CSV table of C-alpha atoms and ligand atoms in Angstrom, one decimal:
chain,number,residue,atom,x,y,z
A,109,UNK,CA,-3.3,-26.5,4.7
A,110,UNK,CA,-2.6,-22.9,4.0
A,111,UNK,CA,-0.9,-21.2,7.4
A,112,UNK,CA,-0.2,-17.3,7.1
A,113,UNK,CA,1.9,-15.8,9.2
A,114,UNK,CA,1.4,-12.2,9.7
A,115,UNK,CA,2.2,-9.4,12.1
A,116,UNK,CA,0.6,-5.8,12.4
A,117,UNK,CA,4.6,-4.2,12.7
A,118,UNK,CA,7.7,-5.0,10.9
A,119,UNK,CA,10.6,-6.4,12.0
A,120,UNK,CA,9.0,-8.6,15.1
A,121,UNK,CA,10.3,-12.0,13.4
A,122,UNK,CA,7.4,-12.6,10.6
A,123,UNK,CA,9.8,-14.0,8.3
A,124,UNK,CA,11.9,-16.1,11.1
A,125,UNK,CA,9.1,-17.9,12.4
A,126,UNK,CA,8.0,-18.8,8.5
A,127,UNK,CA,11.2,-19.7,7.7
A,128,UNK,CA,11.9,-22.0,10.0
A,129,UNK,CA,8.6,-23.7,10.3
A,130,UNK,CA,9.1,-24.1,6.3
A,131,UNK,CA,12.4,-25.5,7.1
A,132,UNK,CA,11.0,-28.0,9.6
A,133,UNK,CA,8.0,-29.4,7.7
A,134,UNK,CA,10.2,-32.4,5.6
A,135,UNK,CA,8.5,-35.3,5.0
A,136,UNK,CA,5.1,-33.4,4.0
A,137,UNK,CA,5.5,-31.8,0.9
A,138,UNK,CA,5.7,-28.2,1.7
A,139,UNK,CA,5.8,-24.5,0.0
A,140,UNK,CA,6.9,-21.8,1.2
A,141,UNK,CA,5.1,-18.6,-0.4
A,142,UNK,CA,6.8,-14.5,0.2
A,143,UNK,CA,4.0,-12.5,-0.1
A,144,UNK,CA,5.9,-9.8,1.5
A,145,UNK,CA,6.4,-8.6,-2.2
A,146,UNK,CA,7.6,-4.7,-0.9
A,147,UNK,CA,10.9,-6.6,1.0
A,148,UNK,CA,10.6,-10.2,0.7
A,149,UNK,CA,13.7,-11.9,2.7
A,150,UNK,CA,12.7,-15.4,3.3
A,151,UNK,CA,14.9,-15.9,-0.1
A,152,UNK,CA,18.1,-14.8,2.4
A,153,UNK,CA,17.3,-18.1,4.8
A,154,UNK,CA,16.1,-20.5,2.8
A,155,UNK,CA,18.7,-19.9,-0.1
A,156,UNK,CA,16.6,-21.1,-2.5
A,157,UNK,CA,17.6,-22.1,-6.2
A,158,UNK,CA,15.3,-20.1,-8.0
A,159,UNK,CA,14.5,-21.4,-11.6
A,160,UNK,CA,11.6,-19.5,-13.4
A,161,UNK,CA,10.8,-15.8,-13.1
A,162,UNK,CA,7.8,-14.0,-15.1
A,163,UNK,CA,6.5,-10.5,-14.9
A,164,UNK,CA,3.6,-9.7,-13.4
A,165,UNK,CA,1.1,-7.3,-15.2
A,166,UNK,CA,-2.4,-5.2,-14.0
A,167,UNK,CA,-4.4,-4.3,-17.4
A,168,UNK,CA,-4.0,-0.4,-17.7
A,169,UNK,CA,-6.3,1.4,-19.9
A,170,UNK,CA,-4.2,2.9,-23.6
A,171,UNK,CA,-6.0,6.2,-24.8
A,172,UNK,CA,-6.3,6.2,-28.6
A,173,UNK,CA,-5.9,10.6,-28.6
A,174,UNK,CA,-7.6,10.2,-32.8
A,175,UNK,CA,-10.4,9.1,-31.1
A,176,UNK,CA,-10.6,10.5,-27.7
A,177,UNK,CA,-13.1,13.2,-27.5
A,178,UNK,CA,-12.2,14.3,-24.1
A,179,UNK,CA,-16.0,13.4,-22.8
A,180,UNK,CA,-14.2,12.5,-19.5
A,181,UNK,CA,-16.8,9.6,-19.0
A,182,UNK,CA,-14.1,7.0,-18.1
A,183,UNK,CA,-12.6,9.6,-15.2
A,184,UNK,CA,-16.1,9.3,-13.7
A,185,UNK,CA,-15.8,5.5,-14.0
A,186,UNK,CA,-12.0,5.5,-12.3
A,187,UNK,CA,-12.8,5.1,-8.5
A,188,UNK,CA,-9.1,5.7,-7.9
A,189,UNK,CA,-8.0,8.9,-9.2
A,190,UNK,CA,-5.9,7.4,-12.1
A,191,UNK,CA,-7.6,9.4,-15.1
A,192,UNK,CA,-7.7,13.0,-15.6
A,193,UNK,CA,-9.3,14.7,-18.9
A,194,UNK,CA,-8.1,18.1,-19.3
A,195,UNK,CA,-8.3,20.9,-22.6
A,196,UNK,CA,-10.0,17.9,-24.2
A,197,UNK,CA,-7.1,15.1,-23.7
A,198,UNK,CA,-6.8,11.7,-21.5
A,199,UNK,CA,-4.1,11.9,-18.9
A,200,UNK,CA,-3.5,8.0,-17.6
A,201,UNK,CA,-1.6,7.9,-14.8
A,202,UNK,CA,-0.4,3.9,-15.3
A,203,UNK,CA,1.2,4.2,-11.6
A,204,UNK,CA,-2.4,4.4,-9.6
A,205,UNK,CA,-4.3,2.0,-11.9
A,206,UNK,CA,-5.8,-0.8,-10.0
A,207,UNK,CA,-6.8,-3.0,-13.6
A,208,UNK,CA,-10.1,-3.2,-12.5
A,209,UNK,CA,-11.2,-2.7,-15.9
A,210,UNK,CA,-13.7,-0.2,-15.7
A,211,UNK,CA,-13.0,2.6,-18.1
A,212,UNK,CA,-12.4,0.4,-20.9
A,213,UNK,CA,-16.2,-0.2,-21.8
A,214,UNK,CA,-16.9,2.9,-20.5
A,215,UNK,CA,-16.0,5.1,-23.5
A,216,UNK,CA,-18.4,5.9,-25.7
A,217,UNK,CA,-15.5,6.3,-28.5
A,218,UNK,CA,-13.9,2.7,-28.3
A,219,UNK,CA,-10.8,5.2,-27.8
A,220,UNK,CA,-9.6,2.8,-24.9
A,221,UNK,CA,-7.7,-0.6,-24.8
A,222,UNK,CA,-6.3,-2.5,-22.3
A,223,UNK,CA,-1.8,-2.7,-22.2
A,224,UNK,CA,-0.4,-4.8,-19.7
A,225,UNK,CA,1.7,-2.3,-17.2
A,226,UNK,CA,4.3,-4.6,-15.3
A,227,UNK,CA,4.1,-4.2,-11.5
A,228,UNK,CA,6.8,-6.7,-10.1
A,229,UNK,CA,7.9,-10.4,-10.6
A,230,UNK,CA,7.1,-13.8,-9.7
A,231,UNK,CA,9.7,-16.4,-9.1
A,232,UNK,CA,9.7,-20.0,-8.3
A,233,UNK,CA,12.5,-22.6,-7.4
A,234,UNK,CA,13.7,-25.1,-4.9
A,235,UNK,CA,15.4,-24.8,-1.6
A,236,UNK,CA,16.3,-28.4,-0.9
A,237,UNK,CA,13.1,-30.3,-0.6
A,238,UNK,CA,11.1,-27.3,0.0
A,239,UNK,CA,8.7,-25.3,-2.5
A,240,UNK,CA,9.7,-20.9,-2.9
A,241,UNK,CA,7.9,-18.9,-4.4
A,242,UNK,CA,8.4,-15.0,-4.0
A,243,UNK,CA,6.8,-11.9,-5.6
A,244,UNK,CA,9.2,-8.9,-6.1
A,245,UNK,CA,7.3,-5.4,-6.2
A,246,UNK,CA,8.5,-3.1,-9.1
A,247,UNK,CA,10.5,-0.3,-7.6
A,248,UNK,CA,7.9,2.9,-7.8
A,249,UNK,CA,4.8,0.5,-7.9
A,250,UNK,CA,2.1,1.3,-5.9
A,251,UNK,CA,-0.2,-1.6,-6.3
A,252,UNK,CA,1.1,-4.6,-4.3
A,253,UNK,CA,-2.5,-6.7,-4.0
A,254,UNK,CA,-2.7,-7.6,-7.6
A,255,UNK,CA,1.1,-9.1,-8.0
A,256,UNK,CA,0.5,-10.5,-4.5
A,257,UNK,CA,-2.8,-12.5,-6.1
A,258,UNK,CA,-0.2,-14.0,-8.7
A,259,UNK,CA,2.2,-15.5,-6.7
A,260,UNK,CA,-1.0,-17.1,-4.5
A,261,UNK,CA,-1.6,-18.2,-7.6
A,262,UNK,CA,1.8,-19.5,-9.0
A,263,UNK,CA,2.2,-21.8,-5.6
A,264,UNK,CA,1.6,-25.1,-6.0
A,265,UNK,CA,-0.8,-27.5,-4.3
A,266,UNK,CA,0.8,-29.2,-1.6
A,267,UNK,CA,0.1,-30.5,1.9
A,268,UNK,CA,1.9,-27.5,4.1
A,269,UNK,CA,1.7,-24.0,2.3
A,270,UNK,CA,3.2,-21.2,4.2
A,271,UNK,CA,2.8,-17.4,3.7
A,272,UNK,CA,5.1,-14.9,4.7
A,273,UNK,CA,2.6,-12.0,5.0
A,274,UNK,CA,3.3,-8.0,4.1
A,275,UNK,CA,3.4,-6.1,7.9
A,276,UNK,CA,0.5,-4.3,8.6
A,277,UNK,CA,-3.3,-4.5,8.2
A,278,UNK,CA,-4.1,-2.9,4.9
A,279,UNK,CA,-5.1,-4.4,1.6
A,280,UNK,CA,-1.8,-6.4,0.8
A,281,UNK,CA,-2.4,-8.4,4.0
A,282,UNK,CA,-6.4,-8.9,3.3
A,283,UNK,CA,-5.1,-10.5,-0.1
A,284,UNK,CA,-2.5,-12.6,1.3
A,285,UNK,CA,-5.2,-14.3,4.2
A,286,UNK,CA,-7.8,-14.8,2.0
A,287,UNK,CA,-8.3,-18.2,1.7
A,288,UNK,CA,-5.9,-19.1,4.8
A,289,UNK,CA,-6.5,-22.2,7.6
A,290,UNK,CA,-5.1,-20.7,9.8
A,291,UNK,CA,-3.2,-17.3,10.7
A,292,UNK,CA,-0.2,-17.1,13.0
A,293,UNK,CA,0.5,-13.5,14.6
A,294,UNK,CA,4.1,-12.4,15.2
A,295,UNK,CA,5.1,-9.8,18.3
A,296,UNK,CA,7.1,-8.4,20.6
A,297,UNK,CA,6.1,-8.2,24.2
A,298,UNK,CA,6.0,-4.0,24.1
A,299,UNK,CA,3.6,-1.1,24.3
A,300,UNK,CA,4.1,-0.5,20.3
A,301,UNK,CA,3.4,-4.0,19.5
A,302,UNK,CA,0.4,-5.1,21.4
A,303,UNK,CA,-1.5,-2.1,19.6
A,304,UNK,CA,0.1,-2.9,16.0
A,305,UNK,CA,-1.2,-6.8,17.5
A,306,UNK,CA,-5.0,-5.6,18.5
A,307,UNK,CA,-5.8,-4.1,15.5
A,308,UNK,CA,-4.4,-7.2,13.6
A,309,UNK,CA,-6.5,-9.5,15.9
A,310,UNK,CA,-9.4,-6.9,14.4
A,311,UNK,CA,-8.5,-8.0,10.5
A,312,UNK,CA,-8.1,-12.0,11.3
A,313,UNK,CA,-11.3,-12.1,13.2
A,314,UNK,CA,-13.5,-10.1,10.9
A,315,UNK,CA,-12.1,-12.6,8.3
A,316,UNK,CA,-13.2,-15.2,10.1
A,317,UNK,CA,-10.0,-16.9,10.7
A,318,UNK,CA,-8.4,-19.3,13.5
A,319,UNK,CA,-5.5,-17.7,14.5
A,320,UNK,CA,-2.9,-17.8,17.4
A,321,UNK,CA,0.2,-15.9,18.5
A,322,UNK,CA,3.8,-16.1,18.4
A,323,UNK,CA,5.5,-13.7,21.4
A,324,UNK,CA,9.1,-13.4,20.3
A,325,UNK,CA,11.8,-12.0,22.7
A,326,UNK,CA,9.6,-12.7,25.4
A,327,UNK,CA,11.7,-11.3,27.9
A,328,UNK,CA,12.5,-8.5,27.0
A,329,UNK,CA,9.0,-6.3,27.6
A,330,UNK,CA,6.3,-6.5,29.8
A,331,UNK,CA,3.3,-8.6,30.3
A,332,UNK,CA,0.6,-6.5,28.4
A,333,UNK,CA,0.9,-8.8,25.4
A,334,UNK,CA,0.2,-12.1,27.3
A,335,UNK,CA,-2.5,-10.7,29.5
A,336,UNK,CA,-4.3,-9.1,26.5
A,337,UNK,CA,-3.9,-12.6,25.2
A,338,UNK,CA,-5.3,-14.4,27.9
A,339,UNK,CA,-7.9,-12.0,28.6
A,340,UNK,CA,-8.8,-12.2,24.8
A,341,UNK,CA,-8.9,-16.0,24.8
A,342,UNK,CA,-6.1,-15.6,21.8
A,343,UNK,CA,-4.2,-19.2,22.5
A,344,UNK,CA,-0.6,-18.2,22.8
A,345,UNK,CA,1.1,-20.5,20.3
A,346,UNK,CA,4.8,-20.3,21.0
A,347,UNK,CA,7.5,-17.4,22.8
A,348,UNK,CA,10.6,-17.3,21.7
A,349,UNK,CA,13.5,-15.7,24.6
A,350,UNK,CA,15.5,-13.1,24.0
A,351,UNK,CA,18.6,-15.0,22.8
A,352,UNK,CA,21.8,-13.9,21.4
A,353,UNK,CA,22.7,-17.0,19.4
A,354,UNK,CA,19.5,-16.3,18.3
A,355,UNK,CA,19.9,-13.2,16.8
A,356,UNK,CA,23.7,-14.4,15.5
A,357,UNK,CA,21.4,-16.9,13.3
A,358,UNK,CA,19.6,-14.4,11.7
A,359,UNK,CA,21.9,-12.0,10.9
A,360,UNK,CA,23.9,-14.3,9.6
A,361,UNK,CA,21.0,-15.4,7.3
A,362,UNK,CA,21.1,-18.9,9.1
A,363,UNK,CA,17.7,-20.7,10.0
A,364,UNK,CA,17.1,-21.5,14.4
A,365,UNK,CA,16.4,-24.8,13.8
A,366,UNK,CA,18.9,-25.2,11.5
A,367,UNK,CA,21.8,-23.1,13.9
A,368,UNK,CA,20.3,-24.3,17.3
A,369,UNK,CA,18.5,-27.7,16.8
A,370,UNK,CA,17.3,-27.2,20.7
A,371,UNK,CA,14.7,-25.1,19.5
A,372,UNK,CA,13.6,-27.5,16.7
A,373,UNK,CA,11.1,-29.2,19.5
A,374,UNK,CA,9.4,-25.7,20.1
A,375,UNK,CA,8.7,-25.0,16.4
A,376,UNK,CA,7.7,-28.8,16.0
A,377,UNK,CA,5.2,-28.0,18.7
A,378,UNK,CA,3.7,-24.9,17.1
A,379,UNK,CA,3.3,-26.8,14.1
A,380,UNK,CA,1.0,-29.2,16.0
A,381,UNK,CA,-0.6,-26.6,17.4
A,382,UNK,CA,-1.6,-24.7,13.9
A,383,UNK,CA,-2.4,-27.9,12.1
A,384,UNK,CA,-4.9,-28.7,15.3
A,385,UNK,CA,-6.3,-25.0,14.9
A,386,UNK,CA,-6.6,-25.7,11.4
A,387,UNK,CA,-8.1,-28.8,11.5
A,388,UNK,CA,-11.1,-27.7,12.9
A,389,UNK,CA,-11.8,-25.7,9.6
A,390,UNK,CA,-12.8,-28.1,6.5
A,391,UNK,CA,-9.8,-28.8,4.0
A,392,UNK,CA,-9.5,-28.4,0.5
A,393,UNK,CA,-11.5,-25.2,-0.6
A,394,UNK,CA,-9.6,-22.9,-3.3
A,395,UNK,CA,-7.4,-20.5,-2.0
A,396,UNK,CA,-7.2,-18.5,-5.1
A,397,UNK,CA,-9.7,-15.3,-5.5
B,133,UNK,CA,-3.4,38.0,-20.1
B,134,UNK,CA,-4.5,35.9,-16.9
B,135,UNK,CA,-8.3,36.3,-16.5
B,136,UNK,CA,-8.6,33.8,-13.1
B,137,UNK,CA,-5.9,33.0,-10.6
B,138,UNK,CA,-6.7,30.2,-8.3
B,139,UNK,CA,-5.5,29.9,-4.5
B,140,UNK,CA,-5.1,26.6,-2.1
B,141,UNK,CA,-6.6,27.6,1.3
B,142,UNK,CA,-8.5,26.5,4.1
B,143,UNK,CA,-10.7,29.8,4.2
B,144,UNK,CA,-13.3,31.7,1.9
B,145,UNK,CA,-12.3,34.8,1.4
B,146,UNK,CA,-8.7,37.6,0.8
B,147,UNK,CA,-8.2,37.4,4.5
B,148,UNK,CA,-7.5,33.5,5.1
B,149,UNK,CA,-4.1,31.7,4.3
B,150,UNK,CA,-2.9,30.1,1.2
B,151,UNK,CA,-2.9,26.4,2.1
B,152,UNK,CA,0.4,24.9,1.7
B,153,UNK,CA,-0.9,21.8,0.3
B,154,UNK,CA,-2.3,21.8,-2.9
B,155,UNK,CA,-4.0,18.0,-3.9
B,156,UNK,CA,-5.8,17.8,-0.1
B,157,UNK,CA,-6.3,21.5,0.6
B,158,UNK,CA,-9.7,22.1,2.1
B,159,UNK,CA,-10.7,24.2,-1.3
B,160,UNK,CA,-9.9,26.9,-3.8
B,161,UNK,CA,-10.3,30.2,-4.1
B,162,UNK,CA,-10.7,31.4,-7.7
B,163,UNK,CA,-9.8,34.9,-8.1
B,164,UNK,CA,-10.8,37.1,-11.0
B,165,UNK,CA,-8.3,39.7,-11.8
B,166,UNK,CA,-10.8,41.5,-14.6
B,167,UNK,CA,-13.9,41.8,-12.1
B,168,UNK,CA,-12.2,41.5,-9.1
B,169,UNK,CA,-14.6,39.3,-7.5
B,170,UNK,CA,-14.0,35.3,-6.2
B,171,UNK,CA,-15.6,32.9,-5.7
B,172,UNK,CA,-14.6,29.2,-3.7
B,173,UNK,CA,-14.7,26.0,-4.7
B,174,UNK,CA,-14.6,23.5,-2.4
B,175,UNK,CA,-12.4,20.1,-2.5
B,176,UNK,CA,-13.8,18.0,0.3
B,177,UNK,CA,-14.2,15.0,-1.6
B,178,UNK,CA,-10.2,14.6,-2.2
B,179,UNK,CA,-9.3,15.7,1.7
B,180,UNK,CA,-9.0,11.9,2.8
B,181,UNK,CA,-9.0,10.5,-1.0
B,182,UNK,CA,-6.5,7.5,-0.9
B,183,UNK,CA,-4.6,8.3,-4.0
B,184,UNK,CA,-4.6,10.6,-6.9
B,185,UNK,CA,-6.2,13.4,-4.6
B,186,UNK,CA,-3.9,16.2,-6.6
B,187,UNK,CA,-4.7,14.8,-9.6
B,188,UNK,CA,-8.7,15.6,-8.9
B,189,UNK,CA,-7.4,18.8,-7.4
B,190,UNK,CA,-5.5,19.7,-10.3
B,191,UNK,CA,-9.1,19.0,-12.7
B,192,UNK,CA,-11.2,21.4,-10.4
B,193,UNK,CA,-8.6,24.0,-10.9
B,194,UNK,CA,-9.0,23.6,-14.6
B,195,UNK,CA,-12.9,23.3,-14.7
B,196,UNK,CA,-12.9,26.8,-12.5
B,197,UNK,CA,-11.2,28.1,-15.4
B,198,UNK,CA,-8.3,29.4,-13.5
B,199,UNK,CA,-5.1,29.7,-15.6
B,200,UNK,CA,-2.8,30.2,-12.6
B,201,UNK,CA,-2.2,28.3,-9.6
B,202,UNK,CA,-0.8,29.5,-6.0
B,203,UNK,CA,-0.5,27.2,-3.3
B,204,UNK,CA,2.7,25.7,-1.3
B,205,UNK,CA,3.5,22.6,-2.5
B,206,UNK,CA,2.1,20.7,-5.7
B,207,UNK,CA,3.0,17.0,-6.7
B,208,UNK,CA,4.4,15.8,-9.8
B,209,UNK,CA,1.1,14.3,-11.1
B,210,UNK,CA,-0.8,17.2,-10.4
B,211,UNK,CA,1.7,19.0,-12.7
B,212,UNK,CA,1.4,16.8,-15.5
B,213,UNK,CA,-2.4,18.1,-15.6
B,214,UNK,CA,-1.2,21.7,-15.3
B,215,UNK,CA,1.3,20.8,-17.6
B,216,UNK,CA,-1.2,19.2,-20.0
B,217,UNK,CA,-3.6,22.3,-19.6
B,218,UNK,CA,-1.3,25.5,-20.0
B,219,UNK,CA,-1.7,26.4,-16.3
B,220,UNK,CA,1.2,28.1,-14.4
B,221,UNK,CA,2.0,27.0,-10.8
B,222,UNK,CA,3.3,29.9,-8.5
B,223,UNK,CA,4.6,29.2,-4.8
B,224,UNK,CA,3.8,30.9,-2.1
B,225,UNK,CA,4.5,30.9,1.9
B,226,UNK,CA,1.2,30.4,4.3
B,227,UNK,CA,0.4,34.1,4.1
B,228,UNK,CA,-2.8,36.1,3.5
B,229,UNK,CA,-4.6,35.7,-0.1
B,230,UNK,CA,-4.6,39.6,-0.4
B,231,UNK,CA,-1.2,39.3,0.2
B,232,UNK,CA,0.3,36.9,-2.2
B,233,UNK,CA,-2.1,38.2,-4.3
B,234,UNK,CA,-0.1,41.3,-4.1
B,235,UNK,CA,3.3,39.4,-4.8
B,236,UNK,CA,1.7,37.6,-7.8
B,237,UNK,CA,1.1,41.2,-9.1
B,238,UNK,CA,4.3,42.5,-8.5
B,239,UNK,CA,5.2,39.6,-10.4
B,240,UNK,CA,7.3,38.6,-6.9
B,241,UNK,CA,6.3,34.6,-6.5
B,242,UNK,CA,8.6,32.2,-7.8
B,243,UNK,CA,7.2,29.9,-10.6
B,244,UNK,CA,7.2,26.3,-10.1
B,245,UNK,CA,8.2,23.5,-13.0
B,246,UNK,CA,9.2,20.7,-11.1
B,247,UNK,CA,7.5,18.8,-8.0
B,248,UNK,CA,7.9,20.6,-4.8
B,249,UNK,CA,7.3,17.1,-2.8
B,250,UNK,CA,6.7,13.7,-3.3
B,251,UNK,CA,4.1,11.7,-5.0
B,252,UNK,CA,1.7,11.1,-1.8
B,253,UNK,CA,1.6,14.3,-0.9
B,254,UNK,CA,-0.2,15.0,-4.3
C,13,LIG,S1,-8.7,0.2,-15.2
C,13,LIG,FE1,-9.9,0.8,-13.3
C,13,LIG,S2,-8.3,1.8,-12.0
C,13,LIG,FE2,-7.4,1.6,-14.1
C,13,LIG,S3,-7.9,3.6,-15.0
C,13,LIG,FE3,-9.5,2.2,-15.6
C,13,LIG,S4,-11.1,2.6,-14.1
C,13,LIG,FE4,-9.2,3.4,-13.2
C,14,LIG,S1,-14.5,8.1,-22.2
C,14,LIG,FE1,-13.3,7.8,-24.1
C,14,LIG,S2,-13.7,9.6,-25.3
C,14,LIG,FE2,-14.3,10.1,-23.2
C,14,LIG,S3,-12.4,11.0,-22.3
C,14,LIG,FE3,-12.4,8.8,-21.8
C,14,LIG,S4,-11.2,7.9,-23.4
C,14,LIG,FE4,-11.8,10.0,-24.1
């Protein structure tokens, strides 16, 4: 079962709630995959022991300048800016190179091959019984999606697979819920947060997804978020108070259930709740693209 | 000696501003300092590009055949192609084209090398 758990804003409790729910599944074999490759931070609750790292490479094309005529048929080919031709040389600019591949056979001069151009890392290890995998973005890179695609990749098969998903709605989130069961939405109960929450409803439903929705500090907005909810027929997963000890956990890089087993019931429950959500979809299709 | 002198603006002739922004400026006006005549080129296409708009921007300037550039602010990628191509990069505050104009004549706008912003802004 692959569960992602996303949020249209930062910093409304993404990574608690997939931290703990990781934390919680023992028994099932269980991984727990940071796709959040621009800040991952599950690493700081889970404490994993991380024990293989590789680099993570997008194909960028190499300009051979004896054979380069300066034709400047590839930098029609580039759909994203990343070739220039000027006073009859190639200008690659490796930063905004997507690898898609498309200049390479595109040159009528075979002046072109492929280099890898490193974009971040991949690592992998153990955090007691529990599966970690986590992408690390190259400081300066600009192309998240592709490194994001890798770790997907580099986590294995296993019964509970959760996703710490990049903040937002853009491309890096598209990759990450490709392939997903089910997609959990993190907020906050204010103005800023029900729109950042609408227009992540938007993505998940033109994916196709089941999804629900986490309200965390409950108490500290209004009702906006839960009537939006309601009035959307979003099922309203799990809410989370506004509790000191609560945020004492996390800045102390400790996990709820682990700090305050009272709330171990409520994340048991939203695990029940996703895998019934999920269930409804048929199991065991490829999550890699 | 400089035969064409390009300008980032929003407008279409001597009297509009320069555009501070360089890579998603609505066009250029290309100024010939022989014939006195210009003509504008326009850069729609790389307003709302995604990335690498100053790097497009940066190619039109060099197919108009311009071998100067005034305009605000220009990014560090779109330098490398002025850079690459012999083409000096001159700042220049929001004012009139006949005026900086002026100023590039009097040899009164600073010269840039380095990038004024940061890469997005390109
Ligand atoms: S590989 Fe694709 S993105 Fe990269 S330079 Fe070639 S055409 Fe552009
Ligand atoms: S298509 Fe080949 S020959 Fe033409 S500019 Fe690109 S690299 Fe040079």
């Amino acid at each position: 079962m692959h569960i992602a758990i996303a949020s249209g804003k930062g910093g409304t409790g993404k990574t608690t709630v997939a931290a703990n729910l990781a934390a919680l599944t023992e028994g099932d074999e269980t991984v727990y995959v940071d796709c959040d490759v621009e800040a991952p931070n599950g690493h700081l609750f889970l404490k994993p022991e991380l024990s293989f790292s590789e680099t993570a490479g997008i194909p960028v094309p190499q300009v051979d300048p004896a054979l380069c005529t300066g034709c400047g048929k590839c930098v029609e080919v580039c759909r994203f800016n990343a070739l220039a031709c000027v006073a009859g040389k190639l200008i690659v600019f490796a930063e905004l190179c997507h690898g898609c591949g498309g200049c390479v056979p595109a040159c009528p001069e075979k002046a072109l091959t492929e280099s890898s151009h490193a974009i971040g890392t991949v690592s992998r290890g153990m955090a007691g019984d529990l599966h970690f995998v986590q992408g690390t973005l190259r400081v300066g890179a600009a192309m998240s999606p592709p490194l994001i695609r890798a770790v997907k990749a580099k986590a294995p098969d296993a019964a509970v697979i959760i996703y710490d998903a990049p903040p937002g709605t853009s491309c890096p989130v598209i990759t990450t819920l490709k392939g997903m069961d089910y997609v959990v939405l993190v907020t906050e109960p204010t103005p800023f947060c029900l729109n950042d929450l609408q227009l992540a409803v938007e993505t998940v439903r033109t994916l196709g997804l089941p999804f629900g929705v986490v309200i965390n500090r409950a108490d500290v907005g209004d009702a906006r978020v839960r009537d939006y909810c309601d009035a959307e027929d979003i099922p309203v997963l799990l809410t989370l108070p506004e509790d000191r000890r609560i945020a004492a956990a996390y800045s102390g890089g400790a996990l709820i259930v682990d700090a305050l087993p009272e709330y171990r019931a409520s994340f048991m429950e939203l695990l029940g709740k996703i895998r019934d959500g999920a269930g409804q979809r048929e199991k065991g299709k490829a999550v890699r693209s | 000696m400089i035969m064409k002198i390009a300008f980032s603006t929003s407008g279409k002739d001597l009297n509009a501003l320069v555009c501070s922004r360089f890579g998603r400026a609505d066009g250029f006006l290309i100024y010939d300092t022989d014939t006195d005549e210009y003509t504008v080129v326009e850069n729609q296409q790389n307003v709302n590009a995604p990335q690498g708009a100053g790097i497009q921007a940066a190619q039109a300037v060099v197919k108009a055949g311009a071998s100067a550039l005034v305009t605000g602010h220009c990014g560090p990628k779109a330098f490398t192609v002025f850079a690459a191509s012999s083409i000096r990069v001159y700042h220049s505050d929001e004012v009139p084209i006949s005026e900086a104009l002026q100023a590039w004549r009097r040899d009164a706008l600073a010269e840039m090398h380095a990038a004024a912003v940061d890469g997005h802004w390109v």
